[in-house]
PDB file of C-alpha atoms in Angstrom:
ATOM      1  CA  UNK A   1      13.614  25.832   6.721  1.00 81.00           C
ATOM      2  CA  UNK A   2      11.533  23.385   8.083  1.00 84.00           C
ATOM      3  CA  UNK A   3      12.070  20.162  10.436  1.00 91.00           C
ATOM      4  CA  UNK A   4      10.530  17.305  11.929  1.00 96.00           C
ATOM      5  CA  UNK A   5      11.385  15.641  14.856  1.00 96.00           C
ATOM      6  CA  UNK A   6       9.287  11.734  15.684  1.00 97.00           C
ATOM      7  CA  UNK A   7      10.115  11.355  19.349  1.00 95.00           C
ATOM      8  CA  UNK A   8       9.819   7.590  19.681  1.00 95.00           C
ATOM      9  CA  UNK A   9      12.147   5.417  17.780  1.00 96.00           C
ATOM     10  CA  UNK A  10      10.593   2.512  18.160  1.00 97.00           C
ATOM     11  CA  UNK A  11       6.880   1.549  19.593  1.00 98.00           C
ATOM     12  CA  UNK A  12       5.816  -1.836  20.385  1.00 97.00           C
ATOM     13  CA  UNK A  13       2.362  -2.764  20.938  1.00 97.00           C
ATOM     14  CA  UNK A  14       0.275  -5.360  21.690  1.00 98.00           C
ATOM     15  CA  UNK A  15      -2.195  -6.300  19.147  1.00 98.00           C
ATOM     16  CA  UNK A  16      -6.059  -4.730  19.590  1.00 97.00           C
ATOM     17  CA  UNK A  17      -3.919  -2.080  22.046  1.00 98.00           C
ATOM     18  CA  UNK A  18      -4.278   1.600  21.084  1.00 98.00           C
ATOM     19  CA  UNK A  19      -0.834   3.207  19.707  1.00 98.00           C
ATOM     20  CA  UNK A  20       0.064   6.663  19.471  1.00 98.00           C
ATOM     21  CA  UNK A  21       3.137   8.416  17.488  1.00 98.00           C
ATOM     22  CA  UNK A  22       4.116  11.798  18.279  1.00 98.00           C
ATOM     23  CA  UNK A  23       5.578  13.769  15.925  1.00 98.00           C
ATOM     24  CA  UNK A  24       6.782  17.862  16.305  1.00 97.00           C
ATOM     25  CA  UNK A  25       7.557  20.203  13.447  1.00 96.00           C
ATOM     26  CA  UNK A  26       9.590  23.099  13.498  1.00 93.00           C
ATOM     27  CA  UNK A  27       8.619  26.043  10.644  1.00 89.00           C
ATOM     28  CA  UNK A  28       8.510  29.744  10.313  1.00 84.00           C
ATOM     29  CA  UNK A  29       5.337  29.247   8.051  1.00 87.00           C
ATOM     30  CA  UNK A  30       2.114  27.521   7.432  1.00 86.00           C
ATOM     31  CA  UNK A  31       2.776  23.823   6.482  1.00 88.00           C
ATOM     32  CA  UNK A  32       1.475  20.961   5.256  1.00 90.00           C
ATOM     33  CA  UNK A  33       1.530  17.625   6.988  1.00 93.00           C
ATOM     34  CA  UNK A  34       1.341  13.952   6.437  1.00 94.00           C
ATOM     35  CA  UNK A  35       1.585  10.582   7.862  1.00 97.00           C
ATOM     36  CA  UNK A  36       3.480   7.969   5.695  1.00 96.00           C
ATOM     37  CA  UNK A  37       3.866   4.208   6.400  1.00 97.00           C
ATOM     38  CA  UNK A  38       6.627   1.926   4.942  1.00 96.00           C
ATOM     39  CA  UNK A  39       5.996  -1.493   4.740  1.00 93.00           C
ATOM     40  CA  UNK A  40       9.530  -4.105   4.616  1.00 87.00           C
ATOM     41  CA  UNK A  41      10.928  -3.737   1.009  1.00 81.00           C
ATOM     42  CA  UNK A  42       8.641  -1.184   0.148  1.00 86.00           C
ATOM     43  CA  UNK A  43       7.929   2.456  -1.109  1.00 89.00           C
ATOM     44  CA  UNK A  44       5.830   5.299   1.079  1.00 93.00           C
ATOM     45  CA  UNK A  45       1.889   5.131   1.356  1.00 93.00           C
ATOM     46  CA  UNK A  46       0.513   8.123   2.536  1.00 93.00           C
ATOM     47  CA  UNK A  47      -1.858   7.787   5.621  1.00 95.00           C
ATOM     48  CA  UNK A  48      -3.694  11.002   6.040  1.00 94.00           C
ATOM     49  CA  UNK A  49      -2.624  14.699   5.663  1.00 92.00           C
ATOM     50  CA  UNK A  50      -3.601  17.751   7.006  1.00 92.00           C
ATOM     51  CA  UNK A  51      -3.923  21.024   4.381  1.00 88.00           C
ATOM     52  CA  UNK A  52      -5.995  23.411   6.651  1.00 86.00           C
ATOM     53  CA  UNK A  53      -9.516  23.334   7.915  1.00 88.00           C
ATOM     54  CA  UNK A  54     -10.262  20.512  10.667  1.00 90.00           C
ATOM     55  CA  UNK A  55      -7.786  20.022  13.082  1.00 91.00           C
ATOM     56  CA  UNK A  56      -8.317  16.054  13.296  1.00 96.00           C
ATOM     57  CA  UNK A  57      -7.860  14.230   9.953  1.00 95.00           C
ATOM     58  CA  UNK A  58      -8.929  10.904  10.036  1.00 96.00           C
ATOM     59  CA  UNK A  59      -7.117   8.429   7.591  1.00 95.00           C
ATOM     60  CA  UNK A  60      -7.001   4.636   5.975  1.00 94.00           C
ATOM     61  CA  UNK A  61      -6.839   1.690   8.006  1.00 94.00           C
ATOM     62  CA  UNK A  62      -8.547   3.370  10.819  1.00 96.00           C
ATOM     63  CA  UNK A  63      -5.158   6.166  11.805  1.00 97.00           C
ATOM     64  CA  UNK A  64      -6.180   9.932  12.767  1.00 97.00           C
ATOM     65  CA  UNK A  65      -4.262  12.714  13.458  1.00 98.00           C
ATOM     66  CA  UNK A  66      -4.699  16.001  15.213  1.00 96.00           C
ATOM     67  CA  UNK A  67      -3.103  18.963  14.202  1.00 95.00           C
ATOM     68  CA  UNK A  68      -1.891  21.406  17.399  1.00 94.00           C
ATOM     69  CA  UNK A  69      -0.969  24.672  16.213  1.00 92.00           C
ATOM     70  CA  UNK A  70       0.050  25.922  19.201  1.00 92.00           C
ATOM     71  CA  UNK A  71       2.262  22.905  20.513  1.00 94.00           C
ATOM     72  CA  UNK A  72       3.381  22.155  16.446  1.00 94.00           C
ATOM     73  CA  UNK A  73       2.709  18.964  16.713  1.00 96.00           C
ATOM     74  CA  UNK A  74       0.729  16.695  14.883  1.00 97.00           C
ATOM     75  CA  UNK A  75       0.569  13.076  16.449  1.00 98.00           C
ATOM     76  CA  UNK A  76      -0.856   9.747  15.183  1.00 98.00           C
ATOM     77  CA  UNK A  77      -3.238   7.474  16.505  1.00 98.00           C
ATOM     78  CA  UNK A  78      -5.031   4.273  16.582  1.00 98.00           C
ATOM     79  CA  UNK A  79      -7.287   2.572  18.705  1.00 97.00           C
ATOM     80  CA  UNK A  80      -6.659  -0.736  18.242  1.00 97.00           C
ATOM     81  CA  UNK A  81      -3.690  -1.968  16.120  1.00 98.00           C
ATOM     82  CA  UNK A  82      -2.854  -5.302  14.125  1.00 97.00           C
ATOM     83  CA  UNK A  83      -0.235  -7.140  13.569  1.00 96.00           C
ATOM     84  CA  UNK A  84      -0.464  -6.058   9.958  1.00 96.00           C
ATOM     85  CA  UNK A  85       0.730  -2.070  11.510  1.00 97.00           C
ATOM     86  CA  UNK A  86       3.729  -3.524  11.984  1.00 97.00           C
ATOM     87  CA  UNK A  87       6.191  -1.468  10.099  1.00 97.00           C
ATOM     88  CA  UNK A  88       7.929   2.222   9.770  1.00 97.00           C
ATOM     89  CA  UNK A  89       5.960   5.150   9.696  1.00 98.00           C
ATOM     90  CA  UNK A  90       7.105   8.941   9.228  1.00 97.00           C
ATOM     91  CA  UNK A  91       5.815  12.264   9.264  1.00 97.00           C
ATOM     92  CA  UNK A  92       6.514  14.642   7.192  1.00 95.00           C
ATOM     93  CA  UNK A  93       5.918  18.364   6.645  1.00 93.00           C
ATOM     94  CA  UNK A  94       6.143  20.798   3.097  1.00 90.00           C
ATOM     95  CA  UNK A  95       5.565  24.678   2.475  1.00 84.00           C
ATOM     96  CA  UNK A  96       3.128  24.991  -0.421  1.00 74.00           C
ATOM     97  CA  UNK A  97       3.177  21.999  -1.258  1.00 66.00           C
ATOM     98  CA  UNK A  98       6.977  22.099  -2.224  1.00 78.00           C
ATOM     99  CA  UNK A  99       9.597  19.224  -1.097  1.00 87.00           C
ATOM    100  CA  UNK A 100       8.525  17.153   1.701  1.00 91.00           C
ATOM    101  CA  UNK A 101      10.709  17.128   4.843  1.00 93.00           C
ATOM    102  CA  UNK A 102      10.833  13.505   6.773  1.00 96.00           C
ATOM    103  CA  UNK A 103      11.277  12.708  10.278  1.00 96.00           C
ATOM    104  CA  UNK A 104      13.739  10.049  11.104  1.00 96.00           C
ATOM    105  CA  UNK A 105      10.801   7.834  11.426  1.00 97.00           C
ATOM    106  CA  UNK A 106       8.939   5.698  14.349  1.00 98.00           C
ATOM    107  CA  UNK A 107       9.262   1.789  13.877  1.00 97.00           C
ATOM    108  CA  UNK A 108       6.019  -0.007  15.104  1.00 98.00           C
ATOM    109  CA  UNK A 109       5.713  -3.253  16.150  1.00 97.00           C
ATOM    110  CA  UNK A 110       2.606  -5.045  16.782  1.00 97.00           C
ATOM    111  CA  UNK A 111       3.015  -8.382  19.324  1.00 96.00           C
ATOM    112  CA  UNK A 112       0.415 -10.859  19.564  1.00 95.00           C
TER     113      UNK A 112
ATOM    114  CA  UNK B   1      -5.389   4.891 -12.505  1.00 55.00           C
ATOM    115  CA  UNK B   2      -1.626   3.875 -12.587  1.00 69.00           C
ATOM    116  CA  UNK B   3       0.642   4.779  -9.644  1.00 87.00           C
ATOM    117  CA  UNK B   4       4.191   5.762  -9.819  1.00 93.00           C
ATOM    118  CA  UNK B   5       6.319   3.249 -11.553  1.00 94.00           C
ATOM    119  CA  UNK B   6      10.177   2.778 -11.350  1.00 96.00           C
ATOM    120  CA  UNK B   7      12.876   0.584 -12.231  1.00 96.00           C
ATOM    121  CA  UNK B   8      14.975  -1.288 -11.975  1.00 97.00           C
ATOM    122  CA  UNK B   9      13.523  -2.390  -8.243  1.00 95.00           C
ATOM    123  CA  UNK B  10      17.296  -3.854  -7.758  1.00 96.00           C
ATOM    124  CA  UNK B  11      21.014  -2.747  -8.717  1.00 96.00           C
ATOM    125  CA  UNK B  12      24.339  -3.428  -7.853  1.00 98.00           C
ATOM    126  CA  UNK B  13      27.510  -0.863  -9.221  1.00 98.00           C
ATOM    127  CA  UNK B  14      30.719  -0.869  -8.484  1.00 98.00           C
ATOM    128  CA  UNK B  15      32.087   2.364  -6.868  1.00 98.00           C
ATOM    129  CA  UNK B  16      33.006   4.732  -9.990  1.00 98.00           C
ATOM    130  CA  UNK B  17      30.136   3.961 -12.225  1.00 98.00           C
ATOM    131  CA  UNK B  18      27.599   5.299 -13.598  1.00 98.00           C
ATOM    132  CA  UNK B  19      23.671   5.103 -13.200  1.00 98.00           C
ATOM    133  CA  UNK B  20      20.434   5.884 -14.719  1.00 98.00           C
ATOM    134  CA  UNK B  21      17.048   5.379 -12.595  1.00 98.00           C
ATOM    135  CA  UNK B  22      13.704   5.361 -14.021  1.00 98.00           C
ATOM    136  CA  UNK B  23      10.324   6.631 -13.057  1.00 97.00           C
ATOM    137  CA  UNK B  24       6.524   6.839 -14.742  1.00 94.00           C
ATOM    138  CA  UNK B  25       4.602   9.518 -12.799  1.00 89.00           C
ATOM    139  CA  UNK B  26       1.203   8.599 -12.041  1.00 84.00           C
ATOM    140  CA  UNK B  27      -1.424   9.593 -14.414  1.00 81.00           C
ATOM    141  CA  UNK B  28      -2.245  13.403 -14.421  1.00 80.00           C
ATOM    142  CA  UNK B  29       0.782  14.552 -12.445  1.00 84.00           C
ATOM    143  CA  UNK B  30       3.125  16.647 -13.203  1.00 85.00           C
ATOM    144  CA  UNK B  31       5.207  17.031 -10.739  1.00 90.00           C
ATOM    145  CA  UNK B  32       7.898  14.754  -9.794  1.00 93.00           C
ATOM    146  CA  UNK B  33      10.406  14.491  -7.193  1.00 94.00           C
ATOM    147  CA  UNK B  34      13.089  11.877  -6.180  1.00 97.00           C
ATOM    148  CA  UNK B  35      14.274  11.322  -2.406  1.00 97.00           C
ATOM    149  CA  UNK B  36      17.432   9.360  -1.392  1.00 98.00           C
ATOM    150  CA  UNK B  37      16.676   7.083   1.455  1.00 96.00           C
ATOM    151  CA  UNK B  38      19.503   5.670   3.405  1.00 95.00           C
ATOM    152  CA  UNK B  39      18.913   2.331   5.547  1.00 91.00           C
ATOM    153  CA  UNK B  40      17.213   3.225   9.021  1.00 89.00           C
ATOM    154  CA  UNK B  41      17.055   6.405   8.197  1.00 92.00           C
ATOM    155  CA  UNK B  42      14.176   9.154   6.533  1.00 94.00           C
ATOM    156  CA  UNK B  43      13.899  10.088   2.919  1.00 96.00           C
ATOM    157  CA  UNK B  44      16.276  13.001   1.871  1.00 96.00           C
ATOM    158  CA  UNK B  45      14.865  14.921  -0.937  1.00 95.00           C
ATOM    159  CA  UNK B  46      17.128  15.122  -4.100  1.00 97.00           C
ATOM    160  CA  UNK B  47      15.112  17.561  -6.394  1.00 95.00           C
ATOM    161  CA  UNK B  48      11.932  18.488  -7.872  1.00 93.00           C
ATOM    162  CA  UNK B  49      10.887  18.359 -11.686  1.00 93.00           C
ATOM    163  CA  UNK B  50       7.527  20.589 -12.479  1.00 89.00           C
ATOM    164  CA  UNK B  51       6.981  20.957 -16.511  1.00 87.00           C
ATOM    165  CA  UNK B  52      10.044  19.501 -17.282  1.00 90.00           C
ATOM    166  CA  UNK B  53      12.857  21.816 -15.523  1.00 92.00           C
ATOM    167  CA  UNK B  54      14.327  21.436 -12.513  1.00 92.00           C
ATOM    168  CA  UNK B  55      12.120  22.937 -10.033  1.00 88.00           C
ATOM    169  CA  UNK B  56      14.331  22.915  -6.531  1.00 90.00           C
ATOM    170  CA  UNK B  57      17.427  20.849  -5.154  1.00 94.00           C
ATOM    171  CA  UNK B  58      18.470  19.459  -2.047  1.00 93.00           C
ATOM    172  CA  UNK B  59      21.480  18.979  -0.505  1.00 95.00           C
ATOM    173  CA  UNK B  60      23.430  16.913  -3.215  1.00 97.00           C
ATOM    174  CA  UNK B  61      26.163  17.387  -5.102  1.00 97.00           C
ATOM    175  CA  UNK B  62      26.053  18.068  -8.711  1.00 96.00           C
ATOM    176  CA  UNK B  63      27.084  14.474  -9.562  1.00 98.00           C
ATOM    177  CA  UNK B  64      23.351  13.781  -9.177  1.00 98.00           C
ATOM    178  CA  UNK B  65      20.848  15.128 -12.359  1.00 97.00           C
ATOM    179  CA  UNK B  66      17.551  14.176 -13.704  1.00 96.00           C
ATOM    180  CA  UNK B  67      15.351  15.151 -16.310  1.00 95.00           C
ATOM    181  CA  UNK B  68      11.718  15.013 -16.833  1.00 94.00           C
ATOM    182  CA  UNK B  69       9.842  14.234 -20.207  1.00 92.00           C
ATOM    183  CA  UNK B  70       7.053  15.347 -21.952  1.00 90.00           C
ATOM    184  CA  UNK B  71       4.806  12.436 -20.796  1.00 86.00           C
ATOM    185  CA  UNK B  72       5.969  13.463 -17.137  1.00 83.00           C
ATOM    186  CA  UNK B  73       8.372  10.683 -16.857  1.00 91.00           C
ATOM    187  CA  UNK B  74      11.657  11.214 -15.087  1.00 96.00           C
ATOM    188  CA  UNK B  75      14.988   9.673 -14.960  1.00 97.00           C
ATOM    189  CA  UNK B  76      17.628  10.276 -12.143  1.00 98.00           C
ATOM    190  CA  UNK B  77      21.266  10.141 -13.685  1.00 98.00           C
ATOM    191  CA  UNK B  78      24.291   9.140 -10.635  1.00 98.00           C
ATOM    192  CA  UNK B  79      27.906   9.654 -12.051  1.00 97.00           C
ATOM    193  CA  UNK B  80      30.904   8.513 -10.101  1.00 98.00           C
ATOM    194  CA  UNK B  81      29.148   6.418  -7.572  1.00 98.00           C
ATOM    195  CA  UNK B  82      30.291   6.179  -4.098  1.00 98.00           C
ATOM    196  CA  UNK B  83      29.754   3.480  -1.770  1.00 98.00           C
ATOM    197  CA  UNK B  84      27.597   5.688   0.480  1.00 97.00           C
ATOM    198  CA  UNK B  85      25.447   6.433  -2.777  1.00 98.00           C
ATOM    199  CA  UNK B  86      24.250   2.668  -1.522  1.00 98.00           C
ATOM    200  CA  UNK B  87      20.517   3.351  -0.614  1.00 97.00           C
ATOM    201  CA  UNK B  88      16.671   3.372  -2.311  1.00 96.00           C
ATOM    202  CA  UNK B  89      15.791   6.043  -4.118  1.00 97.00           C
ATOM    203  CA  UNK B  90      11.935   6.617  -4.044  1.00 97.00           C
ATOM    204  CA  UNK B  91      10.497   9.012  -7.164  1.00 96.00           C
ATOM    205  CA  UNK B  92       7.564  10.709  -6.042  1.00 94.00           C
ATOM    206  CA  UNK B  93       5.032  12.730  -8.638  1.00 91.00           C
ATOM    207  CA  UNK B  94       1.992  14.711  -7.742  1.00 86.00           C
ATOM    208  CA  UNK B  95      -0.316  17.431  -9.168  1.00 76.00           C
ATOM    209  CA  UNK B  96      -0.814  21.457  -7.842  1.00 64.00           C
ATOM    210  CA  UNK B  97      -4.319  20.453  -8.709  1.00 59.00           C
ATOM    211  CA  UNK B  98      -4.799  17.947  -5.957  1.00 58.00           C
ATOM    212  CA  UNK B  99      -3.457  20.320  -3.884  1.00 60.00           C
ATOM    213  CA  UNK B 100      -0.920  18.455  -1.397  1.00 63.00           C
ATOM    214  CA  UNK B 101       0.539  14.959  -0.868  1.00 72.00           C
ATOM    215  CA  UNK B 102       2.711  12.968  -3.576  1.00 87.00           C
ATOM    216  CA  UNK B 103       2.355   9.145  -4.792  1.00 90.00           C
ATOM    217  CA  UNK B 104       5.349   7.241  -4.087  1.00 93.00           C
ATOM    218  CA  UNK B 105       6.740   4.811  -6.212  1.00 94.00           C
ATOM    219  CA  UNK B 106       8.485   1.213  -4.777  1.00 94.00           C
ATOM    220  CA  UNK B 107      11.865   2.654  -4.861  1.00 95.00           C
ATOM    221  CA  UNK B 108      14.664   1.390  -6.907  1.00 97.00           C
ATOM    222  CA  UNK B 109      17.375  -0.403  -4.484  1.00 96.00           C
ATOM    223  CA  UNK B 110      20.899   0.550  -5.319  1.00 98.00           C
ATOM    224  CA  UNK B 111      23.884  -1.183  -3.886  1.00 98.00           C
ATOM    225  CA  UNK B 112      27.042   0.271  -4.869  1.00 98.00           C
ATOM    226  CA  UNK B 113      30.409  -2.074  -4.044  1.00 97.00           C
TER     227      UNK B 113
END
């Protein structure tokens, strides 16, 4: 089975600040893994995944993550955030593509 | 291209009840699967649909069904509600051709008193 654990809760930022969310899997297997944010009274949009190949997998509104093999983790960055990041993002991991596994997910919020 | 589709966005049961939620995959999927997602927490997958059978299951009881439909749309079917059925339930659909990563829909909001 596989698990994810996102190690920060909650993240606030100022705006134009960089922010990073870490996020560590747990499988026996190779996985799949993806980035989701979740705007207030909203579904998922998916950020950026990684299938194989590159290691860093760059994504919309200017996120990228790297994918470390060794440490199974795969955290999420960005340079400079807006308020308009603020909101709940999760990573999540699959095995061939199967179900998707969900962290417990990182709030973000972005302070002027 | 459409996205994933569901309603109702809102419902309220009373404890007991029945329910029927709705989904329209996106265009060219053909795989769909719905996720329970309690407040402040992750989504918890339910099960998976591929060609219209039931494909895998998570950790819910058998009170919870679905079905998919020729056209790749998918209901999820709730018998005997409980209040701590009381969460949004997000259909998902995606294609082995794409190879990874599912569309979500909005998530259908169910309140169960």
């Amino acid at each position: 089975a596989q698990s994810v654990t996102q190690l920060d809760s909650q993240v606030p930022v100022f705006e134009e600040a960089p922010v990073e969310l870490r996020c560590n899997y747990s499988s026996s297997v190779s996985v799949y893994l993806f980035w989701y944010v979740q705007y207030p009274n909203q579904g998922l949009q998916l950020l950026l995944k990684y299938l194989s190949g590159s290691t860093l997998v760059k994504g919309i509104n200017g996120f990228e993550a790297e994918f470390n093999k060794s440490q199974t983790s795969f955290h999420l960055r960005k340079p400079s955030v807006h308020i308009s990041d603020t909101a709940e993002y999760f990573c999540a991991v699959s095995v061939n593509d199967y179900k998707l596994s969900f962290g417990a997910g990182t709030t973000v919020t972005v302070r002027a | 291209e459409t996205g994933v589709t569901q309603s109702p966005t809102h419902l309220i049961k009373t404890r007991g009840q029945q329910v029927t939620l709705r989904c329209s995959s996106q265009s060219g999927h053909n795989t769909v699967s719905w996720y329970q997602q309690a407040l402040g927490q992750g989504p918890q997958f339910i099960f998976q649909y591929y060609r219209e059978e039931e494909n895998g299951r998570g950790n819910f009881p058998p009170r919870f069904s679905g079905l998919q439909f020729p056209n790749y749309s998918s209901e999820l079917n709730v018998n005997a509600l409980e209040l701590d059925d009381s969460a949004l339930y997000l259909c998902a659909s995606s294609s082995y051709k794409e190879g990874g990563g599912y569309t979500f829909g909005s998530g259908t909001r169910l309140t169960v008193v």
